[in-house]
Coordinates of C-alpha atoms and ligand atoms in Angstrom, one line a residue:
M218 CA 58.1 89.1 66.6
K219 CA 56.7 92.5 67.7
D220 CA 59.3 92.7 70.4
I221 CA 62.2 92.2 68.0
L222 CA 60.8 94.9 65.7
D223 CA 60.4 97.2 68.7
R224 CA 64.0 96.5 69.8
L225 CA 65.2 97.6 66.4
D226 CA 63.3 100.9 66.8
E227 CA 64.7 101.4 70.2
R228 CA 68.3 100.8 69.1
R229 CA 67.8 103.2 66.1
A230 CA 66.3 105.8 68.4
S231 CA 69.2 105.5 70.8
A232 CA 71.8 105.8 68.0
R233 CA 69.9 108.8 66.7
G234 CA 70.2 110.4 70.1
G235 CA 74.0 110.7 69.7
G236 CA 75.7 112.1 72.8
G237 CA 72.4 112.9 74.5
K238 CA 70.1 115.8 75.0
R239 CA 72.5 118.0 77.0
R240 CA 75.3 117.8 74.3
I241 CA 72.8 118.4 71.5
E242 CA 71.5 121.5 73.2
A243 CA 75.1 122.7 73.7
Q244 CA 75.6 122.2 70.0
H245 CA 72.5 124.2 69.1
Q246 CA 73.5 126.9 71.6
R247 CA 76.7 127.4 69.7
G248 CA 74.7 128.0 66.6
K249 CA 75.6 124.6 65.1
L250 CA 73.3 121.9 63.8
T251 CA 73.9 118.3 64.7
A252 CA 75.4 115.8 62.3
R253 CA 72.0 114.3 61.4
E254 CA 70.3 117.7 61.0
R255 CA 73.1 118.6 58.6
I256 CA 72.7 115.5 56.6
D257 CA 68.9 116.0 56.5
L258 CA 69.4 119.4 55.0
L259 CA 72.1 118.3 52.5
M260 CA 70.3 115.3 51.0
D261 CA 67.0 115.2 49.1
R262 CA 64.1 114.5 51.5
N263 CA 64.0 110.9 52.7
S264 CA 66.8 109.9 50.4
F265 CA 69.5 109.3 53.1
E266 CA 70.4 105.7 53.8
E267 CA 72.6 105.3 56.9
F268 CA 75.3 102.7 57.3
D269 CA 76.9 101.4 60.4
M270 CA 74.5 103.1 62.8
F271 CA 75.2 100.4 65.5
I272 CA 79.0 100.5 65.4
E273 CA 80.7 101.0 68.7
H274 CA 84.3 101.5 69.6
R275 CA 86.4 98.6 71.0
S276 CA 88.6 100.5 73.3
T277 CA 89.0 99.4 76.9
D278 CA 91.5 101.9 78.1
F279 CA 90.7 104.7 80.5
G280 CA 87.3 103.2 81.3
M281 CA 86.1 103.5 77.8
E282 CA 84.4 100.2 77.9
K283 CA 81.7 101.9 80.0
T284 CA 81.0 104.7 77.6
K285 CA 80.0 103.2 74.3
I286 CA 77.7 105.2 72.0
A287 CA 76.2 103.7 68.9
G288 CA 77.6 105.2 65.8
D289 CA 80.9 106.2 67.5
G290 CA 80.9 109.8 66.6
V291 CA 80.3 109.8 62.8
V292 CA 77.2 109.4 60.7
T293 CA 77.8 107.8 57.3
G294 CA 75.7 106.8 54.3
W295 CA 74.5 107.9 51.0
G296 CA 71.6 109.7 49.4
T297 CA 70.7 112.0 46.6
I298 CA 71.1 115.7 45.9
N299 CA 68.7 116.8 43.2
G300 CA 68.4 113.1 42.2
R301 CA 72.1 112.3 41.9
S302 CA 73.9 109.9 44.2
V303 CA 76.3 111.4 46.8
F304 CA 78.1 109.7 49.7
V305 CA 78.4 111.5 53.0
F306 CA 80.0 111.3 56.4
A307 CA 79.3 113.8 59.2
K308 CA 81.3 114.0 62.3
D309 CA 79.0 114.0 65.4
F310 CA 80.6 116.4 67.9
T311 CA 78.1 115.3 70.6
V312 CA 79.8 111.8 70.7
F313 CA 83.4 112.0 72.1
G314 CA 83.8 115.4 70.4
G315 CA 83.5 113.7 67.0
S316 CA 87.0 112.3 67.6
L317 CA 88.3 109.6 65.4
S318 CA 88.7 106.1 66.8
E319 CA 89.6 102.9 65.0
T320 CA 86.0 102.0 64.3
H321 CA 85.0 105.6 63.5
A322 CA 87.8 105.5 60.8
Q323 CA 86.5 102.2 59.5
K324 CA 83.1 103.8 58.9
I325 CA 84.6 106.6 56.9
M326 CA 86.8 104.2 54.9
K327 CA 83.7 102.1 54.0
I328 CA 82.0 105.1 52.6
Q329 CA 85.1 106.2 50.7
D330 CA 85.4 102.7 49.2
M331 CA 81.7 102.6 48.3
A332 CA 81.8 106.1 46.7
M333 CA 84.7 104.9 44.6
R334 CA 83.0 101.7 43.6
A335 CA 79.8 103.7 42.7
R336 CA 81.9 106.5 41.1
A337 CA 79.9 109.1 43.0
P338 CA 81.0 112.3 44.9
I339 CA 81.7 112.2 48.6
I340 CA 81.1 115.0 51.0
G341 CA 82.6 115.1 54.5
L342 CA 81.1 117.4 57.2
F343 CA 83.8 118.1 59.9
D344 CA 83.2 119.1 63.5
A345 CA 85.6 117.2 65.6
G346 CA 88.5 117.1 68.1
G347 CA 91.0 115.0 66.1
A348 CA 92.4 111.6 67.1
R349 CA 90.5 109.8 69.9
I350 CA 93.1 110.4 72.6
Q351 CA 92.2 107.2 74.5
E352 CA 92.9 105.1 71.4
G353 CA 96.4 106.2 70.6
V354 CA 98.0 104.7 67.6
A355 CA 94.8 102.9 66.5
A356 CA 93.4 106.3 65.8
L357 CA 96.5 107.5 64.0
G358 CA 96.4 104.3 61.8
G359 CA 92.8 105.1 61.0
Y360 CA 93.7 108.6 59.8
G361 CA 96.4 107.1 57.6
E362 CA 93.9 104.8 56.0
V363 CA 91.5 107.6 55.3
F364 CA 94.3 109.8 53.9
K365 CA 95.4 107.1 51.5
R366 CA 91.9 106.7 50.2
N367 CA 91.6 110.5 49.7
V368 CA 94.6 110.3 47.4
V369 CA 93.5 107.2 45.5
A370 CA 90.1 108.9 44.9
S371 CA 91.7 112.2 43.8
G372 CA 90.8 113.0 40.2
V373 CA 88.3 110.0 40.1
I374 CA 85.4 111.3 42.1
P375 CA 84.8 114.9 43.5
Q376 CA 85.7 115.1 47.2
I377 CA 84.3 118.0 49.2
S378 CA 85.1 118.9 52.8
V379 CA 82.9 121.2 54.8
I380 CA 84.3 122.5 58.1
M381 CA 81.5 123.2 60.6
G382 CA 83.2 123.2 63.9
P383 CA 86.6 122.5 65.3
C384 CA 88.9 120.6 62.9
A385 CA 92.4 120.0 64.3
G386 CA 95.2 117.5 64.2
G387 CA 94.5 114.5 62.0
D388 CA 91.2 116.0 60.9
V389 CA 92.8 118.8 58.8
Y390 CA 94.8 116.6 56.5
S391 CA 92.0 114.6 55.0
P392 CA 90.2 117.8 53.9
A393 CA 93.5 119.2 52.6
M394 CA 93.7 116.4 50.1
T395 CA 90.1 116.8 48.8
D396 CA 89.1 119.0 46.0
F397 CA 87.3 121.8 47.9
I398 CA 87.1 123.0 51.5
F399 CA 84.3 125.3 52.7
M400 CA 84.0 126.7 56.2
V401 CA 81.3 128.3 58.3
R402 CA 82.1 131.8 59.7
D403 CA 82.7 132.2 63.4
T404 CA 81.9 128.6 64.4
S405 CA 84.6 126.6 62.5
Y406 CA 88.3 126.6 62.6
M407 CA 91.1 124.5 61.2
F408 CA 94.7 124.1 62.3
V409 CA 97.4 121.5 62.7
T410 CA 98.1 122.6 66.3
G411 CA 95.8 124.7 68.4
P412 CA 96.3 128.0 70.3
D413 CA 97.6 126.2 73.5
V414 CA 100.4 124.3 71.7
V415 CA 101.2 127.4 69.6
K416 CA 101.7 129.4 72.9
T417 CA 103.9 126.7 74.4
V418 CA 106.1 126.3 71.3
T419 CA 106.4 129.8 69.9
N420 CA 105.1 132.1 72.7
E421 CA 102.5 133.5 70.3
I422 CA 99.1 134.2 71.8
V423 CA 96.3 133.8 69.3
T424 CA 92.6 132.9 69.4
A425 CA 91.3 129.9 67.5
E426 CA 89.6 132.3 65.1
E427 CA 92.9 134.3 64.5
L428 CA 94.8 131.0 64.0
G429 CA 92.4 129.1 61.8
G430 CA 89.0 130.7 61.4
A431 CA 87.2 131.2 58.1
S432 CA 88.5 134.8 58.0
V433 CA 92.1 133.4 57.8
H434 CA 91.6 130.4 55.5
A435 CA 89.3 132.0 53.0
T436 CA 91.4 135.2 52.6
K437 CA 95.0 134.6 53.7
S438 CA 96.0 131.0 53.5
S439 CA 93.7 129.9 50.7
I440 CA 93.0 126.6 52.5
A441 CA 89.3 127.3 52.2
D442 CA 87.5 127.8 48.9
G443 CA 84.6 129.6 50.4
A444 CA 83.0 130.7 53.7
Y445 CA 79.4 131.0 54.7
D446 CA 77.5 132.7 57.5
N447 CA 75.9 129.6 59.1
D448 CA 75.3 125.9 58.7
V449 CA 72.1 126.2 56.7
E450 CA 73.5 128.6 54.1
C451 CA 76.7 126.5 53.8
I452 CA 74.8 123.3 53.2
L453 CA 72.4 124.8 50.7
Q454 CA 75.5 126.1 48.8
M455 CA 77.0 122.6 48.8
R456 CA 73.8 121.4 47.1
R457 CA 74.2 124.1 44.5
L458 CA 77.9 123.2 44.0
I459 CA 77.1 119.5 43.5
D460 CA 74.7 120.4 40.7
F461 CA 77.7 121.8 38.7
L462 CA 80.0 118.8 39.3
P463 CA 80.3 115.6 37.2
A464 CA 79.8 112.4 39.3
N465 CA 83.3 111.2 38.3
S466 CA 86.1 111.7 35.8
A467 CA 84.4 109.5 33.1
D468 CA 80.8 110.6 33.1
G469 CA 81.2 114.2 31.8
V470 CA 79.4 117.2 33.0
P471 CA 75.8 117.1 34.1
E472 CA 73.2 118.7 31.8
W473 CA 70.4 120.7 33.3
P474 CA 67.4 122.2 31.5
S475 CA 68.2 125.8 30.6
F476 CA 65.7 128.5 29.7
D477 CA 68.5 130.9 28.6
N478 CA 68.8 131.1 24.8
V479 CA 72.4 130.2 23.7
D480 CA 72.1 132.9 21.0
R481 CA 71.4 135.6 23.5
T482 CA 73.5 138.7 22.7
E483 CA 74.4 141.4 25.3
P484 CA 74.6 144.9 23.7
S485 CA 75.8 146.3 27.1
L486 CA 79.1 144.4 26.7
D487 CA 80.1 146.6 23.7
T488 CA 80.8 149.4 26.3
L489 CA 82.2 147.2 29.1
V490 CA 85.8 148.1 28.4
P491 CA 86.5 151.8 29.1
D492 CA 88.3 153.9 26.5
N493 CA 91.1 154.6 29.0
P494 CA 93.2 151.5 29.1
N495 CA 94.2 152.2 32.7
K496 CA 90.6 152.3 33.9
P497 CA 89.3 149.1 35.5
Y498 CA 86.0 147.3 34.9
D499 CA 84.4 144.3 36.5
I500 CA 85.2 141.1 34.7
K501 CA 82.4 139.4 36.7
E502 CA 79.9 141.4 34.7
L503 CA 81.2 139.6 31.6
I504 CA 81.0 136.2 33.3
L505 CA 77.5 136.8 34.6
K506 CA 76.3 138.0 31.2
T507 CA 77.8 134.9 29.5
V508 CA 76.6 132.1 31.7
D509 CA 73.1 130.6 31.7
E510 CA 70.6 132.6 33.8
G511 CA 73.5 134.6 35.4
D512 CA 74.2 131.6 37.7
F513 CA 77.9 131.6 38.6
F514 CA 79.4 129.6 41.6
E515 CA 82.5 131.5 42.4
L516 CA 85.3 129.8 44.3
S517 CA 88.0 131.4 46.5
E518 CA 86.2 134.7 46.1
T519 CA 88.1 136.5 48.9
F520 CA 91.6 135.2 48.1
A521 CA 93.7 136.5 45.2
R522 CA 90.8 138.6 43.9
N523 CA 92.9 139.6 40.9
I524 CA 91.8 136.4 39.3
V525 CA 88.2 135.0 39.3
I526 CA 87.5 131.3 39.1
G527 CA 84.3 129.3 39.3
F528 CA 81.6 127.3 37.6
G529 CA 78.8 128.4 35.3
R530 CA 76.8 126.7 32.6
I531 CA 76.4 127.3 28.9
A532 CA 73.6 125.4 27.2
G533 CA 72.9 123.7 30.5
R534 CA 76.3 122.2 30.7
T535 CA 79.0 123.1 33.3
V536 CA 81.9 125.3 32.3
G537 CA 84.9 126.4 34.4
F538 CA 85.7 130.1 34.1
V539 CA 89.1 131.7 34.7
A540 CA 89.2 135.4 34.3
N541 CA 91.7 138.1 35.2
Q542 CA 90.0 140.8 37.3
P543 CA 91.1 144.4 36.2
M544 CA 89.4 145.8 39.4
V545 CA 92.1 144.3 41.6
L546 CA 95.8 145.0 41.0
A547 CA 94.8 145.6 37.4
G548 CA 94.3 141.9 37.0
V549 CA 98.0 141.1 37.3
L550 CA 99.3 137.6 37.7
D551 CA 101.1 137.1 41.0
C552 CA 102.0 134.1 43.1
D553 CA 98.6 133.7 44.7
A554 CA 96.6 134.2 41.6
S555 CA 98.7 131.7 39.7
R556 CA 98.3 129.1 42.3
K557 CA 94.6 129.7 42.7
A558 CA 93.9 129.4 39.0
A559 CA 96.3 126.5 38.4
R560 CA 94.5 124.3 41.0
F561 CA 91.2 125.1 39.4
V562 CA 92.3 124.4 35.9
R563 CA 93.6 121.0 37.1
F564 CA 90.3 120.2 38.8
C565 CA 88.4 121.1 35.6
D566 CA 90.7 119.0 33.4
A567 CA 90.6 116.0 35.8
F568 CA 86.8 116.0 35.6
N569 CA 86.4 116.9 31.9
I570 CA 84.9 120.3 32.5
P571 CA 85.6 122.7 29.6
I572 CA 87.4 125.9 30.5
V573 CA 86.6 129.4 29.3
T574 CA 89.3 132.0 29.9
F575 CA 88.7 135.7 29.8
V576 CA 92.0 137.6 29.5
D577 CA 92.9 141.1 30.6
V578 CA 96.3 140.9 32.1
P579 CA 99.1 143.4 32.2
G580 CA 101.7 140.7 33.0
F581 CA 103.3 139.1 36.0
L582 CA 103.7 141.3 39.1
P583 CA 107.3 142.6 39.4
G584 CA 109.2 143.0 42.7
T585 CA 111.3 141.2 45.3
A586 CA 108.3 140.1 47.3
Q587 CA 107.0 138.2 44.3
E588 CA 110.4 136.8 43.2
Y589 CA 111.3 135.7 46.7
G590 CA 107.9 134.2 47.1
G591 CA 108.5 131.9 44.1
L592 CA 106.7 133.7 41.3
I593 CA 108.6 131.6 38.8
K594 CA 107.4 128.4 40.3
H595 CA 103.8 129.5 41.0
G596 CA 103.5 131.1 37.5
A597 CA 104.8 127.8 36.1
K598 CA 102.0 126.0 37.9
L599 CA 99.4 127.8 35.9
L600 CA 101.4 127.5 32.6
F601 CA 101.8 123.8 33.3
A602 CA 98.1 123.3 34.2
Y603 CA 96.8 124.9 31.0
S604 CA 99.5 123.2 28.9
Q605 CA 98.6 119.8 30.2
A606 CA 94.8 120.3 30.0
T607 CA 93.0 118.2 27.3
V608 CA 89.5 119.6 27.9
P609 CA 88.1 122.1 25.5
L610 CA 89.7 125.5 26.0
V611 CA 88.0 128.6 24.7
T612 CA 89.8 131.9 25.3
V613 CA 88.6 135.5 24.9
I614 CA 91.0 138.4 25.2
T615 CA 89.0 141.5 26.2
R616 CA 91.8 143.9 26.6
K617 CA 95.5 143.5 27.7
A618 CA 97.4 140.3 27.0
F619 CA 100.9 141.3 27.7
G620 CA 104.2 139.4 28.0
G621 CA 104.5 135.9 29.4
A622 CA 101.0 136.3 30.8
Y623 CA 99.6 136.2 27.2
D624 CA 101.2 132.8 26.7
V625 CA 100.0 131.5 30.1
M626 CA 96.3 132.5 29.9
A627 CA 95.3 129.6 27.6
S628 CA 96.9 131.0 24.5
K629 CA 96.8 129.1 21.2
H630 CA 100.4 128.2 21.7
I631 CA 99.8 126.1 24.8
G632 CA 96.6 124.4 23.7
G633 CA 93.8 126.9 23.4
D634 CA 91.3 125.4 20.9
V635 CA 89.3 128.5 20.0
N636 CA 91.0 131.9 20.8
Y637 CA 88.9 135.0 20.2
A638 CA 89.7 138.6 20.9
W639 CA 87.5 141.7 21.3
P640 CA 88.3 144.7 19.0
T641 CA 89.6 146.3 22.2
A642 CA 92.3 143.7 22.7
Q643 CA 96.0 144.7 23.0
I644 CA 98.3 141.8 22.5
A645 CA 102.0 142.7 22.9
V646 CA 105.2 142.1 24.8
M647 CA 104.3 145.1 27.0
G648 CA 102.3 148.3 27.2
A649 CA 103.2 151.3 25.1
K650 CA 105.0 153.4 27.7
G651 CA 107.4 150.6 28.8
A652 CA 108.0 149.5 25.3
V653 CA 108.8 153.0 23.9
E654 CA 111.1 153.8 26.8
I655 CA 113.1 150.7 26.0
I656 CA 113.3 150.6 22.3
F657 CA 113.5 154.4 21.8
R658 CA 115.6 155.2 24.8
A659 CA 117.6 157.8 22.7
D660 CA 114.4 159.9 22.2
I661 CA 113.5 160.1 25.9
G662 CA 114.5 163.7 26.2
D663 CA 112.2 164.7 23.3
P664 CA 108.6 164.5 24.4
E665 CA 107.2 165.1 20.9
K666 CA 109.2 162.3 19.4
I667 CA 108.2 160.0 22.3
A668 CA 104.6 160.9 21.8
A669 CA 104.8 160.1 18.1
R670 CA 106.6 156.8 18.9
T671 CA 104.0 155.9 21.4
R672 CA 101.2 156.5 18.9
E673 CA 103.0 154.4 16.4
Y674 CA 103.5 151.6 18.8
E675 CA 99.8 151.7 20.0
E676 CA 98.5 151.7 16.4
R677 CA 100.8 148.9 15.3
F678 CA 101.0 146.6 18.3
L679 CA 98.1 147.4 20.7
S680 CA 95.4 145.7 18.7
P681 CA 94.2 142.2 18.1
F682 CA 95.1 142.2 14.5
I683 CA 98.8 141.3 14.5
A684 CA 97.9 138.1 16.4
A685 CA 94.9 137.5 14.1
E686 CA 97.1 138.0 11.0
R687 CA 99.3 135.1 12.3
G688 CA 96.3 132.9 13.2
Y689 CA 97.0 133.1 17.0
I690 CA 93.6 134.6 17.3
D691 CA 90.9 132.7 15.4
D692 CA 88.6 135.7 15.1
V693 CA 88.0 139.2 16.4
I694 CA 84.5 139.1 17.7
M695 CA 82.0 141.7 18.8
P696 CA 81.7 141.8 22.6
H697 CA 77.9 141.5 22.5
A698 CA 78.2 138.2 20.6
T699 CA 80.5 136.6 23.3
R700 CA 78.0 134.1 24.7
P701 CA 76.8 132.7 21.3
R702 CA 80.3 132.5 20.0
I703 CA 81.5 130.6 23.1
A704 CA 78.5 128.4 23.1
R705 CA 79.1 127.4 19.4
A706 CA 82.8 126.8 20.1
L707 CA 82.0 124.5 23.1
A708 CA 79.4 122.6 21.1
M709 CA 81.9 122.1 18.3
L710 CA 84.5 120.9 20.8
R711 CA 82.3 118.4 22.7
G712 CA 84.1 115.4 21.1
K713 CA 87.6 116.9 21.6
T714 CA 90.1 114.1 22.0
V715 CA 93.8 114.7 22.7
E716 CA 96.3 111.9 23.4
M717 CA 99.1 112.8 25.8
P718 CA 102.2 110.5 25.8
G719 CA 102.0 107.6 28.3
R720 CA 103.9 108.2 31.5
K721 CA 103.7 107.3 35.2
H722 CA 102.7 110.9 36.0
D723 CA 103.9 114.4 35.2
N724 CA 106.1 116.5 37.5
L725 CA 104.0 119.6 38.1
P726 CA 106.1 122.3 39.8
V727 CA 104.4 121.9 43.2
Ligands
LIG268 C1 88.6 112.1 72.9 C2 87.6 114.1 72.9 C3 88.6 114.7 72.0 C4 89.6 113.7 71.6 C5 87.3 116.3 72.5 N1 86.8 115.2 73.2 N2 88.4 116.0 71.8 N3 87.6 112.9 73.3 N4 89.6 112.5 72.0 N5 90.6 114.1 70.7 C6 85.6 115.1 74.0 C7 85.8 115.9 75.3 O1 86.4 115.0 76.3 C8 84.4 116.2 75.7 O2 83.8 115.1 76.2 C9 83.8 116.4 74.3 O3 84.6 115.8 73.4 C10 83.7 117.9 73.9 O4 85.0 118.5 74.1 P1 85.2 119.8 74.9 O5 86.6 120.0 75.1 O6 84.3 119.9 76.1 O7 84.6 120.9 73.9 P2 85.2 122.3 73.5 O8 85.4 123.1 74.7 O9 84.2 122.8 72.5 O10 86.6 122.1 72.8 C11 86.7 121.4 71.6 C12 88.1 121.1 71.2 C13 88.8 120.4 72.5 C14 88.8 122.4 70.9 C15 88.1 120.2 70.0 O11 88.0 119.3 72.9 C16 90.2 119.9 72.1 O12 91.1 120.7 72.1 N6 90.3 118.6 71.9 C17 91.6 117.9 71.7 C18 92.1 118.3 70.3 C19 93.3 117.6 70.0 O13 94.4 118.0 70.5 N7 93.2 116.4 69.4 C20 94.3 115.5 69.1 C21 94.9 116.1 67.8 S1 96.3 115.2 67.4 P3 82.5 115.1 77.2 O14 82.3 113.7 77.6 O15 82.9 116.0 78.3 O16 81.4 115.7 76.4 C22 95.8 114.3 66.1 C23 96.8 113.4 65.6 C24 96.5 112.8 64.3 O17 94.7 114.3 65.7 C25 97.7 113.1 63.3 C26 97.5 112.4 62.0 C27 98.3 113.0 61.0

């Protein structure tokens, strides 16, 4: 009996050794943790239960039958993060470069199926060389099975992908279909085809970092929702993110103890908006002063910075925040900002996370670059996302809400439940200068007349009261009372129920 028990220990130890000491050292020398070290850090202590530790590949081509390593390049299982169940798979770069074989794919599929059955989030840690070249179509088939499961799980359980090394070929498309992608700076990169293929096909010479590093995907392509300096920081941030997310689309948001009084007022907000309407201010200050304990998890921080998105809590419960940022491009809506916010609104709606929208938007960005870039379609994505959302929508207009952008930013007309404005709000078709130059074109040569007309327009239209007189704004609130007013609105809306007509699915302008 003792021998049998010892044999189990030996086999476990051998599987835990992955691709061997030399490759583990190489992994560390590159500043990367191993798959098991990453999982240890991600999960609560001693909570990780590993599955399929003894799985080996079945390939016999190219002498592969002589090189079998237990686990076959991916560590899979489940555990808890702050007490809540989470499923995980971590590619083990020390075993065949983490490449995906038929059996490797089967391990991931099993975890995906279990996560779906348990209705719990799944996190994938990527560090891999794509399809196992020696397995050919068996590997490609495996990818297809994983992709299909990503799509079936979309909107049912949160799916998070963390890129912690190379991620190429088939490995990029599974993350691309999950809810969030995070990267580690300098040690991770993602691309469909690597620098060598790029050079052959297009003659372009680029490094892996220039082609698909975190600096590219978190700022230019918007593929990544965030980037962190190293494995440890990245994983600790994933623990923090999971705390904000519901386990699935039915459970509702998690509730954590909060020591921040919901009735807390913030007198400093009364002077946040400058007297000069063209002067910027930082909308993040409003978000940080509204959420519990100033704890805000910002997403896509370095992409389309003219709009801010992320999770915070009010009364211990998760809220999604969308806010125009006057500090960047005056908070204008352009193609990138519209896409960024639209995807976030849809995530929140899918997982029953209420949305708070802070509005200070001068309109959509004019110009050929935007129009050629599809501003109509991208803007429509945000309009569509808000219009289709059935979660509680609370909107606060702090300053400008001009033109179509007024409608888009969770206005009453497209489904806003509670719409507030600060006394500094200006809700109109456009700003005073543009408006006066159009409707009083005949007076343009007379500066006195134009000044009088501008004053008249500002007094009449650039206030929250015209909208409030029509009931488009439910109340004009004092800035310092923003947190308590939002908290009360959200509490009132907890049981919100909206029936949308039955259909196969909508046709979002993708
Ligand atoms: C089998 C692989 C492998 C792969 C790496 N290895 N990629 N084994 N299949 N795809 C093995 C190497 O042989 C090596 O084994 C170990 O992993 C580490 O690889 P190195 O090349 O030494 O590491 P490094 O220099 O860091 O380079 C990492 C890398 C490179 C950039 C990922 O290995 C690479 O370019 N690999 C191929 C990437 C690729 O083209 N994959 C196919 C994509 S096509 P030893 O024994 O020496 O440690 C694809 C199609 C799917 O995925 C499409 C579905 C839609």
